Coordinates of C-alpha atoms and ligand atoms in Angstrom, one line a residue:
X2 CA 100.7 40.0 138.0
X3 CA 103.7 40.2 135.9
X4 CA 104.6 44.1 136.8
X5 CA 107.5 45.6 138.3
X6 CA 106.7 49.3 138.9
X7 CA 110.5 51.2 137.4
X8 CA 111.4 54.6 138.6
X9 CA 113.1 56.5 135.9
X10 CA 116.0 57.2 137.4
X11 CA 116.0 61.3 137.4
X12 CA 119.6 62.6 135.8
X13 CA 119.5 60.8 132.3
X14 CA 115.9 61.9 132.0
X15 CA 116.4 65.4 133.1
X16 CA 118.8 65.2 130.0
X17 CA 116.7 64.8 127.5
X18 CA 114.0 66.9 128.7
X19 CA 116.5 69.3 128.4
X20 CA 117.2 68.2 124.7
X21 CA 113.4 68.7 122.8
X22 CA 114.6 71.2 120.8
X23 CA 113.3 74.7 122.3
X24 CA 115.4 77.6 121.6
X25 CA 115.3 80.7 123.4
X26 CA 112.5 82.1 121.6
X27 CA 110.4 79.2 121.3
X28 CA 110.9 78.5 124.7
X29 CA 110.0 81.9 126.4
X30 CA 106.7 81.6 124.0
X31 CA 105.4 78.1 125.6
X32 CA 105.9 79.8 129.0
X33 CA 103.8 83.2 127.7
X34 CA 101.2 80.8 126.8
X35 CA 100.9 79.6 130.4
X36 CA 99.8 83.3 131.4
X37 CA 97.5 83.9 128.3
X38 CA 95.8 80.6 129.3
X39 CA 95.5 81.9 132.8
X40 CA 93.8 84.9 131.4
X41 CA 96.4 87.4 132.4
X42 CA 95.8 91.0 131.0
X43 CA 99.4 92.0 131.3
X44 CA 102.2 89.8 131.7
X45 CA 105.6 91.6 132.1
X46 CA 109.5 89.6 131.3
X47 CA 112.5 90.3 132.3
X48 CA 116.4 89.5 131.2
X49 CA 118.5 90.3 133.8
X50 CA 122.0 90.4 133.2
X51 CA 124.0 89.4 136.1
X52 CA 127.4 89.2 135.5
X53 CA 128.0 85.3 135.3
X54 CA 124.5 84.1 135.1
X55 CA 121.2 85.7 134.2
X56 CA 117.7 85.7 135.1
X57 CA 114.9 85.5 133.4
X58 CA 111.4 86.4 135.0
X59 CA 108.1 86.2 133.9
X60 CA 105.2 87.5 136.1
X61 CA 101.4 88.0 135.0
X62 CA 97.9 89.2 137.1
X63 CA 96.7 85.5 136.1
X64 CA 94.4 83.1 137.7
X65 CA 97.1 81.4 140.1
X66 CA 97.3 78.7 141.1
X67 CA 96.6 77.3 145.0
X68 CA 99.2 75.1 146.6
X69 CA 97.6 71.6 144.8
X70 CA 97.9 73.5 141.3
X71 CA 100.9 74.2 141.8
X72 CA 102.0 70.9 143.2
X73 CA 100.2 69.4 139.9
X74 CA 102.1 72.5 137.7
X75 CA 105.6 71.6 138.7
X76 CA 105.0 67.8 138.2
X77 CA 107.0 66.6 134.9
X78 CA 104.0 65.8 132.2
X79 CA 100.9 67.4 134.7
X80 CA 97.9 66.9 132.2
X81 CA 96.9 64.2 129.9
X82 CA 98.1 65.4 126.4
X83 CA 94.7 63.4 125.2
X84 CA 92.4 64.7 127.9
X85 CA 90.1 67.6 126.1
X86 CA 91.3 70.9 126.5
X87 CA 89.6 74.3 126.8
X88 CA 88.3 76.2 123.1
X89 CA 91.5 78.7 123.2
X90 CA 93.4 76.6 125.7
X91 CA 97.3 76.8 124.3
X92 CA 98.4 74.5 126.3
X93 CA 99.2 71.1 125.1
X94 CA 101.0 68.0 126.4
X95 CA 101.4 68.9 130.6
X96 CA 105.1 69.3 130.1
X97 CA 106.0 72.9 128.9
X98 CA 106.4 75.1 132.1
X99 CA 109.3 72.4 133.1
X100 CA 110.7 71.6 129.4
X101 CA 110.8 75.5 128.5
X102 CA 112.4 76.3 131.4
X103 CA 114.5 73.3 131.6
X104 CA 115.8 74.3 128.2
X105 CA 116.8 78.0 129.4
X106 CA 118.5 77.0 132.3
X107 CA 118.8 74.7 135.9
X108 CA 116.8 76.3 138.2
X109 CA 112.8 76.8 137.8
X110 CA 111.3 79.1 141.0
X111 CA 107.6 79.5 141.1
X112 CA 105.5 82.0 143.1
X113 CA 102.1 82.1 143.2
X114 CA 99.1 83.5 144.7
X115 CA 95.3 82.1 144.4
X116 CA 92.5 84.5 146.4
X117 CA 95.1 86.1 148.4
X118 CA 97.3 82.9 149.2
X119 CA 100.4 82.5 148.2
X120 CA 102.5 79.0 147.3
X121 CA 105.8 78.3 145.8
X122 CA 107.9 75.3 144.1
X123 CA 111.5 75.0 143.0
X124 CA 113.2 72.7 140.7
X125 CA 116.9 72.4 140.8
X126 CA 118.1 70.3 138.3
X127 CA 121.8 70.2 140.5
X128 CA 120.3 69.3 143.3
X129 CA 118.2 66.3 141.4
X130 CA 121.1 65.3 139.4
X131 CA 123.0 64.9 142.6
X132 CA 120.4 62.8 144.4
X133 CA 119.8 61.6 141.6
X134 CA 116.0 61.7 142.6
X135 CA 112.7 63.7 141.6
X136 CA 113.1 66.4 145.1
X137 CA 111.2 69.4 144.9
X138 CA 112.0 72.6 146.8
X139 CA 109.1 74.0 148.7
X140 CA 110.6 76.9 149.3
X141 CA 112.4 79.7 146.7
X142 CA 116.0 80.3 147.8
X143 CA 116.3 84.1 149.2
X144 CA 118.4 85.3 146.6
X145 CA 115.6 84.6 144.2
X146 CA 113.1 85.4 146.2
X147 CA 114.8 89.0 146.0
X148 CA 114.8 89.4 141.9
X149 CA 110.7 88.5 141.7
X150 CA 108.2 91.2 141.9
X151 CA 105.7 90.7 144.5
X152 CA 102.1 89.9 143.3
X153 CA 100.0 92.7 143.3
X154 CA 96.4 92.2 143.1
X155 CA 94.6 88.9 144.4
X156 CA 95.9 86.9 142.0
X157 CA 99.1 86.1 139.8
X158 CA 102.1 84.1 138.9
X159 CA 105.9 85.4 138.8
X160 CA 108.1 82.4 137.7
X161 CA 112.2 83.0 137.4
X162 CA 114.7 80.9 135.9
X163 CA 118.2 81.3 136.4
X164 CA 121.7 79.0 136.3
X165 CA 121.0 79.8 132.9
X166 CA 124.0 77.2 131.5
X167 CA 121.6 76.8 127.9
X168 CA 120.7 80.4 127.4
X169 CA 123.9 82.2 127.9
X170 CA 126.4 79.7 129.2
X171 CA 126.3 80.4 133.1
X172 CA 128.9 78.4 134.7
X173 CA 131.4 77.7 131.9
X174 CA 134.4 79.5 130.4
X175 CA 132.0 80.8 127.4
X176 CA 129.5 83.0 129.3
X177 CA 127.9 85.4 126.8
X178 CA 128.5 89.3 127.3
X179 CA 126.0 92.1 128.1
X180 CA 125.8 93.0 124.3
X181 CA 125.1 89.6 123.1
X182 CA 122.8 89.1 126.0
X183 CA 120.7 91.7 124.9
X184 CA 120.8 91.1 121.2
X185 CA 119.8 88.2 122.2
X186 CA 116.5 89.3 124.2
X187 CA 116.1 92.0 121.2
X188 CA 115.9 88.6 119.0
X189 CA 113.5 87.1 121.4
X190 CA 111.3 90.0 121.6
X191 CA 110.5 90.4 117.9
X192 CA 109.7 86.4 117.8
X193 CA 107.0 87.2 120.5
X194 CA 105.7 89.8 118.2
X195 CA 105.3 87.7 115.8
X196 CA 104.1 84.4 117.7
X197 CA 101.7 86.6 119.9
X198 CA 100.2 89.3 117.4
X199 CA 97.1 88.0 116.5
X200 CA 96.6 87.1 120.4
X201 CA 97.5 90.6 121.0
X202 CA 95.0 92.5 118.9
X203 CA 92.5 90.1 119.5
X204 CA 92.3 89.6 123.4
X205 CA 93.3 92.0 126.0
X206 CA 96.6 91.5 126.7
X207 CA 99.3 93.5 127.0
X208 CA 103.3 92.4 127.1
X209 CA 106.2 93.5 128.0
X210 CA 109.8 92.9 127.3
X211 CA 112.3 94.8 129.4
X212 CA 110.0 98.2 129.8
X213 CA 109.2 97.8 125.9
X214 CA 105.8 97.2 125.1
X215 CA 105.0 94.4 122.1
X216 CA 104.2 95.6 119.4
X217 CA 102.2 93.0 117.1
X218 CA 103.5 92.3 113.7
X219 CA 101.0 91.8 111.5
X220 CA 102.4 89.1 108.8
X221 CA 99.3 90.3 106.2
X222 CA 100.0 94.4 106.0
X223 CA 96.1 94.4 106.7
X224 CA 95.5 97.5 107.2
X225 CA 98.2 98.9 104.0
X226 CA 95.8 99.8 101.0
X227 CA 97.6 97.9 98.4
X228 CA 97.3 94.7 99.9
X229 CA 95.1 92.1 98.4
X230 CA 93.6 89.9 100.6
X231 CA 90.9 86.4 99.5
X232 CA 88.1 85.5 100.7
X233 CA 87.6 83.4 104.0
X234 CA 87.4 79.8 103.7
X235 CA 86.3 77.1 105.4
X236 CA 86.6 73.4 105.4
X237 CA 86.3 70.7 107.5
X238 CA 88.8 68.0 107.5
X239 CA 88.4 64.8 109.5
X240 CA 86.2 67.0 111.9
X241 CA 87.6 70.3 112.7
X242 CA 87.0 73.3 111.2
X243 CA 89.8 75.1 109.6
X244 CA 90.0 78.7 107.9
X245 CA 92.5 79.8 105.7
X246 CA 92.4 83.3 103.5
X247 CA 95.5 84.2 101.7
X248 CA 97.1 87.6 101.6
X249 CA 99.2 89.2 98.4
X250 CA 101.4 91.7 100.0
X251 CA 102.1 95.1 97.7
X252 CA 104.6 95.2 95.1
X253 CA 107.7 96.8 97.0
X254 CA 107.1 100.5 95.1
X255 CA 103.9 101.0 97.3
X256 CA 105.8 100.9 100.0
X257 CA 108.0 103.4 102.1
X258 CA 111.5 101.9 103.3
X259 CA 109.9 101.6 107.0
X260 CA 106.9 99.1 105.5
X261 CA 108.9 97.5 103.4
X262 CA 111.3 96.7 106.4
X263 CA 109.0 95.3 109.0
X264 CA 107.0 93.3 106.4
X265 CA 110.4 91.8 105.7
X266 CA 110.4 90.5 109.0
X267 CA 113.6 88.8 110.9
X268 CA 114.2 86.5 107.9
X269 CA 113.6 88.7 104.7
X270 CA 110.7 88.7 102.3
X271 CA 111.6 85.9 100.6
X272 CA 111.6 83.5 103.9
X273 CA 108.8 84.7 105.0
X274 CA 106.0 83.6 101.9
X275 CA 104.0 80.4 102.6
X276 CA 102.1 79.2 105.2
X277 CA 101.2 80.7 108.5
X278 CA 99.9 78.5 111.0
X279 CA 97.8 79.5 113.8
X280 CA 96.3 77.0 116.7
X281 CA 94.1 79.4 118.7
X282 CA 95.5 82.5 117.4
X283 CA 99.1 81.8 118.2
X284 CA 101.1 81.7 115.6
X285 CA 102.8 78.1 115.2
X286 CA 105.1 78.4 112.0
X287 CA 105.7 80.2 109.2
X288 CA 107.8 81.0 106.2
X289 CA 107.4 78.0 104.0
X290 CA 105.2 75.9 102.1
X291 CA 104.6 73.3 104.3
X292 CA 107.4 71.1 101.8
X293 CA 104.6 71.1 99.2
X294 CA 106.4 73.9 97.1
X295 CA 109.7 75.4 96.7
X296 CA 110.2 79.0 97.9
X297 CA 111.0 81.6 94.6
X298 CA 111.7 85.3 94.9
X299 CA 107.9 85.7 92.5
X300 CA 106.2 84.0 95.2
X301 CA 107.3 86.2 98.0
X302 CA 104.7 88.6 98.3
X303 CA 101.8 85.6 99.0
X304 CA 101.1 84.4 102.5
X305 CA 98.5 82.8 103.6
X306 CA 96.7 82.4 107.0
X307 CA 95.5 78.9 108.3
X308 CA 93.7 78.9 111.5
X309 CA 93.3 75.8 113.6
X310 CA 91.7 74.6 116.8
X311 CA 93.4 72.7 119.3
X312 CA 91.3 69.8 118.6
X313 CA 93.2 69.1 115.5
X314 CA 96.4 69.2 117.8
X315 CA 96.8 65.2 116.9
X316 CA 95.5 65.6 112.9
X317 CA 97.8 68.5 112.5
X318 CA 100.5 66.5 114.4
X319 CA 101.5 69.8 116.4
X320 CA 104.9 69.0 118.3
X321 CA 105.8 69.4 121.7
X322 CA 107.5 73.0 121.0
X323 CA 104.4 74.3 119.6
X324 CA 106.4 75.2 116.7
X325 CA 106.0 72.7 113.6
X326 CA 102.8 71.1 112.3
X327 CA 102.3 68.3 109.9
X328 CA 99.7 68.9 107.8
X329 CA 96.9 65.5 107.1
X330 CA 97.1 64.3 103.4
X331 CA 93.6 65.5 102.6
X332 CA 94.4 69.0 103.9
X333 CA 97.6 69.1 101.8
X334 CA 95.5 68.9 98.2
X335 CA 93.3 71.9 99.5
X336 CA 96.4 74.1 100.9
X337 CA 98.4 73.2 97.9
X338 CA 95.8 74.4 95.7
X339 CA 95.3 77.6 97.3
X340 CA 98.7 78.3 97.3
X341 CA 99.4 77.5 93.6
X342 CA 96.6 79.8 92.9
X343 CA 98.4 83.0 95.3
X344 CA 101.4 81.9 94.1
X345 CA 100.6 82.9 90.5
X346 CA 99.0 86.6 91.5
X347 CA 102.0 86.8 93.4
X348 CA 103.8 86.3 90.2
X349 CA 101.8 88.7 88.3
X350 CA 102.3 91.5 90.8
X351 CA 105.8 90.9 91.4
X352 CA 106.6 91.4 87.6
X353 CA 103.6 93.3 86.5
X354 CA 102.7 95.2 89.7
X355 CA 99.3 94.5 88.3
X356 CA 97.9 96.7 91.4
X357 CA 98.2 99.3 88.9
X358 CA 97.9 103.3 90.1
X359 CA 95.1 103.2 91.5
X360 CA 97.0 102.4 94.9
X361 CA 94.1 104.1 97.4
X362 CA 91.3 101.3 96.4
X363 CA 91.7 98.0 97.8
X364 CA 92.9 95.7 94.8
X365 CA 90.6 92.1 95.4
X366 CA 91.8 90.6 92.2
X367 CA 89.6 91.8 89.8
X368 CA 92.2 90.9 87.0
X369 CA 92.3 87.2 87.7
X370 CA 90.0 85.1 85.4
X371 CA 89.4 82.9 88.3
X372 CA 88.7 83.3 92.1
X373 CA 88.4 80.4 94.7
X374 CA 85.2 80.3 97.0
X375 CA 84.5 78.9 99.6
X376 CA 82.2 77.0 101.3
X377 CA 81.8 74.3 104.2
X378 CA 81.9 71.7 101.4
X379 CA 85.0 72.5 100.2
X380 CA 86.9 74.9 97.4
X381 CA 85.6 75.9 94.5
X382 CA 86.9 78.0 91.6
X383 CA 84.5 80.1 90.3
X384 CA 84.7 82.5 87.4
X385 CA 85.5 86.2 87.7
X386 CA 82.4 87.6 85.9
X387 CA 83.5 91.1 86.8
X388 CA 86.4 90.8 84.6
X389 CA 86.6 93.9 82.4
X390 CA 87.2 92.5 79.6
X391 CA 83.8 90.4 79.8
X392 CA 82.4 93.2 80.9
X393 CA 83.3 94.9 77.3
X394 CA 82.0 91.5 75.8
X395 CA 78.6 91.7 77.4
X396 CA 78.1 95.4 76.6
X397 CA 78.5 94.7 72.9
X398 CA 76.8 91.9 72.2
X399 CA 72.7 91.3 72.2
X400 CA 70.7 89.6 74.8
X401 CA 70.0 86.4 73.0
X402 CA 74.3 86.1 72.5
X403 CA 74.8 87.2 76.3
X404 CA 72.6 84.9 77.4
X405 CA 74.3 81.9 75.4
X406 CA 77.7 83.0 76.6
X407 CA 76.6 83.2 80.5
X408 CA 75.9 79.6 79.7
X409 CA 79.1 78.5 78.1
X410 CA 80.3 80.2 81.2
X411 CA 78.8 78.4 83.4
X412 CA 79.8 75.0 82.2
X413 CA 82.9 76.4 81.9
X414 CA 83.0 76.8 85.7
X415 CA 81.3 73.6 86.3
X416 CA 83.6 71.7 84.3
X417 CA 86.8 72.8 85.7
X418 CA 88.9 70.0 86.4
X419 CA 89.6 71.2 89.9
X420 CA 86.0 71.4 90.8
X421 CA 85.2 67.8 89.6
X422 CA 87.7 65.9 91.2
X423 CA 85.5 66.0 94.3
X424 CA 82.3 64.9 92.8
X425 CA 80.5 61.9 94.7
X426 CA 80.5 58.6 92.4
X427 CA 77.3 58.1 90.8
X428 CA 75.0 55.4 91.9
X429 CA 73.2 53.7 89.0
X430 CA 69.1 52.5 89.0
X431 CA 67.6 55.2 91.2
X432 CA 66.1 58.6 90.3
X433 CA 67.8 61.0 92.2
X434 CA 66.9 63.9 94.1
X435 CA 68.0 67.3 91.9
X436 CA 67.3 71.1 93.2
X437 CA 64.9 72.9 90.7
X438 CA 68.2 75.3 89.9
X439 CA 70.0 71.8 88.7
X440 CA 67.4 71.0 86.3
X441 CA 66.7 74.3 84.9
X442 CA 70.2 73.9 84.0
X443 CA 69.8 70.6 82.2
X444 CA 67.0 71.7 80.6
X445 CA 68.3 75.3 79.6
X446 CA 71.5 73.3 78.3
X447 CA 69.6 70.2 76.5
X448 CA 67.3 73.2 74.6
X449 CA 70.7 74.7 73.5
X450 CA 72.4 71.8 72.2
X451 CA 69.2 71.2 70.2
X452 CA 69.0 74.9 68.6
X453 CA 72.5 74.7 67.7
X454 CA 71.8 70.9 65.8
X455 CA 74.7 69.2 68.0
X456 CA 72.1 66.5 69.2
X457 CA 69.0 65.4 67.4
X458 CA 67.3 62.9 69.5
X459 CA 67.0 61.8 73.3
X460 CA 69.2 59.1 72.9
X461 CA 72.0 61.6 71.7
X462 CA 71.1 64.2 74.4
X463 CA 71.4 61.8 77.1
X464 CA 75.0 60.6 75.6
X465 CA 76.0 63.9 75.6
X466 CA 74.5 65.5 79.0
X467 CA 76.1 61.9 81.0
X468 CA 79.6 63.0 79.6
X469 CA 79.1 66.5 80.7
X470 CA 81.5 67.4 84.0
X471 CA 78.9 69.9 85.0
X472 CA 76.2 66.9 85.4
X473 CA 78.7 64.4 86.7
X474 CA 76.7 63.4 90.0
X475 CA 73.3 62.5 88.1
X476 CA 73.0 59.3 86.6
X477 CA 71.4 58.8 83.5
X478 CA 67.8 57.9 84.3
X479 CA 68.0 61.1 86.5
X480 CA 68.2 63.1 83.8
X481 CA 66.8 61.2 81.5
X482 CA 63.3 61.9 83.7
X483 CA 64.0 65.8 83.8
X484 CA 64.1 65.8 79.8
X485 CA 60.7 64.1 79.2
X486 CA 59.4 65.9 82.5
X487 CA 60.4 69.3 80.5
X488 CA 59.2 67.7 77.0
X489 CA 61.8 68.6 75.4
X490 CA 61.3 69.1 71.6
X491 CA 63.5 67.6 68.9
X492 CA 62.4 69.8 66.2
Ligands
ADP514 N1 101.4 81.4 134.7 C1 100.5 80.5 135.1 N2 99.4 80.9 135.7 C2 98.5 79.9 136.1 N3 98.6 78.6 136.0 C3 99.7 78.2 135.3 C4 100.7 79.1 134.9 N4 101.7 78.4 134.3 C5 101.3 77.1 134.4 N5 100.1 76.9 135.0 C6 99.4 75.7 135.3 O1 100.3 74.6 135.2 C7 99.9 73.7 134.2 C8 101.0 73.0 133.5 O2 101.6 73.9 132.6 P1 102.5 73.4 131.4 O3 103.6 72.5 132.0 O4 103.0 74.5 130.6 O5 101.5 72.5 130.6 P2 100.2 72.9 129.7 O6 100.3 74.3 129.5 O7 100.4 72.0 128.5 O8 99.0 72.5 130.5 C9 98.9 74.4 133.4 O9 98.0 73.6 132.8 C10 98.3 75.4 134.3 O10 97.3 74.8 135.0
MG515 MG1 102.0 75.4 128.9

């Protein structure tokens, strides 16, 4: 065979494993996930300070792991990225217990304990730059052993890493101070309140940062009275099901100084509209359109949830970090259009506070002339038909002119452009099948264009009902067999 079997030699890659990207927050986040996905009910962190280095230590009441897990755990890329993983599983590519830590600092220590038993690992990137080989400790180093907790019940994991050189400079000349240590770690904890907050009031879990318990943010004001929130809506694009509902937060004045402050976030209102992206309830990334739309101050009160699964992990293109997504082309035209449409109310209630006075009842839109539904096939505008102002129409008008206006309506609806760009291409020869509720509406349609004298024969109904929008799937002998079907006078 033409093979030679390499060995990466280990210092240059440690490097770049070092170099993905993570920051602190990011990081910490990957390494949460490990415990969710072990099931862990409370999972407790720690910053210590130390003087010239710092420790960071993360234990949970987890599965465990037994000495071959672990042995698997601490290898570098220890699950095929492509290999199916668990509904909810946040894991992804094998690799971020090493790069997450890797990125904080030199030294990973892990103790575990699976039925009663415990195991341990460490990685000292010194000690393999210096041998400039892949050697793994089996045994924590005292002084470490020290600053872990011990596991209480039958099960757990307490990982620490310390020679933290990325995360606050341990071991050079620029070594961070205690106060930017800890605004650091204040940083870090509202990101996991953000990241983790659907997790958090979803499953039970419970974290905690330094004695402080997480307290989730919701992005969406859910439970404030002014907010308006859309209906649920599925699709399906290239096989996975994906939910988005969008969110219009409450024009500022409905809100005291405190709301108005935490729905503001870490980055300000205006960075935080757009999309938020969840894979299994964690929150990936938000505060932005996805590079579809520009941000603008009239657009900051929309945001808009978009759940995935972690089957769309490759569709999606989600990254190593867990923290960017690249959304597939046909995806982009539905999220675009959602967002233009939240966009606009956004607009409205930003300049108008359109929520009006009534600030106790929750506000679903009722203004808007159009609402999007939807559906497992896809989006749809539909009309608002409890607009008051055709409300006041219907109420003074006669039954014969109501029921002509529903009509108009209704072809109104079916002819919007954005709910025809969709529709299958007609093939030609073949009578088709048509629910009864389709040709009721041809017929009901064909009768009114003959009261009101636009057509006069068959030939000039079927011209005009094949250039309707509304019929645009059925092909002319189609309907041309539910007009005689329905005998159709011409008088
Ligand atoms: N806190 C933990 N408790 C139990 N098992 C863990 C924990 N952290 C990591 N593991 C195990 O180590 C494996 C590798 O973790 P990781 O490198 O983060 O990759 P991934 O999460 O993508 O599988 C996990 O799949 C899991 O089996
Ligand atoms: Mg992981």
């Amino acid at each position: 065979m033409n093979i030679i079997l390499t060995q990466p030699s280990a210092t240059p890659v440690i490097q770049a494993l070092r170099s993905l990207g993570y920051n602190a927050g990011t990081a910490i986040a990957d390494l949460v996930d490990n415990s969710i996905d072990a099931k862990a009910s409370k999972i407790v962190l720690e910053f210590k300070y130390l003087r010239n280095d710092g420790a960071i230590i993360i234990s949970d009441n987890g599965s465990g792991m037994d000495e071959e897990m672990l042995q698997m755990a601490m290898n570098i890329g220890s699950k095929d990225p492509r290999e199916n993983r668990q509904p909810n599983e946040l894991g992804r590519f094998g690799m971020g217990l090493k790069t997450a830590s890797f990125s904080l600092g030199k030294r990973l220590s892990v103790l575990t304990k699976y039925n009663g038993d415990y195991a341990q690992r460490c990685w000292d990137l010194d000690h393999v730059s210096q041998c400039n080989e892949w050697q793994l400790f089996t045994k924590i180093p005292d002084e470490i052993k020290e600053l872990m907790i011990d596991i209480e019940g039958d099960s757990g994991t307490v990982i620490c890493i310390d020679k933290l050189d990325r995360f606050m400079g341990a071991g050079t000349e620029n070594a961070i101070h205690t106060q930017s240590f800890f605004t650091k770690v204040r940083r870090i904890h509202n990101h996991l309140e953000f990241v983790f907050h659907s997790i958090i009031e979803h499953n039970n879990v419970q974290i905690i940062l330094n004695e402080n318990v997480l307290d989730p943010w919701d992005p969406f004001m859910t439970k404030h009275p002014s907010t308006l929130e859309g209906e649920t809506q599925v699709f399906n694009i290239n096989g996975n099901r994906i939910i988005a509902k969008y969110y219009v937060l409450p024009h500022a004045s409905f809100l005291n100084e405190q709301e108005y402050k935490r729905a503001g976030g870490n980055r300000g209102w205006r960075d935080h509209q757009g999309f938020y992206i969840y894979r299994e309830n964690r929150l990936l990334h938000y505060g932005d359109w996805l590079g579809m739309l520009q941000k603008d101050t009239s657009s900051q009160l929309a945001r808009i949830r978009i759940d995935l699964p972690n089957t769309a992990d490759d569709d999606w293109q989600v990254d190593i970090k867990k923290s960017a997504v690249i959304p597939p082309d046909n995806a982009k035209i539905r999220l675009e259009s959602i967002a233009k449409f939240v966009r606009k109310i956004s607009r409205d209630i930003f300049y108008f506070r359109t929520q009006g006075a009534h600030s106790n009842q929750t506000f679903k839109g009722s203004l808007n002339t159009w609402e999007l539904s939807g559906s497992d096939e896809g989006l749809r505008f539909i009309l608002n038909r409890n607009h008051p102002m055709l409300t006041e129409i219907q109420n003074r008008i006669d039954d014969e002119t109501s029921k002509l206006l529903n009509m108009y309506l209704k072809f109104v609806q079916l002819g919007s452009p954005s709910n025809i760009i969709d529709s299958p291409k007609v093939a030609e020869e073949i009578i088709q099948m048509v629910t009864d509720a389709m040709k009721d509406l041809v017929i009901q349609f064909s009768s009114t264009l003959i009261k009101l004298h636009v057509v006069q024969n068959q030939q000039q109904l079927l011209d005009a009902l094949i250039t309707q929008p509304a019929f645009d799937g059925l092909n002319r002998i189609t309907l041309k067999s539910i007009v005689e079907e329905a005998s159709i006078s011409y008088e």
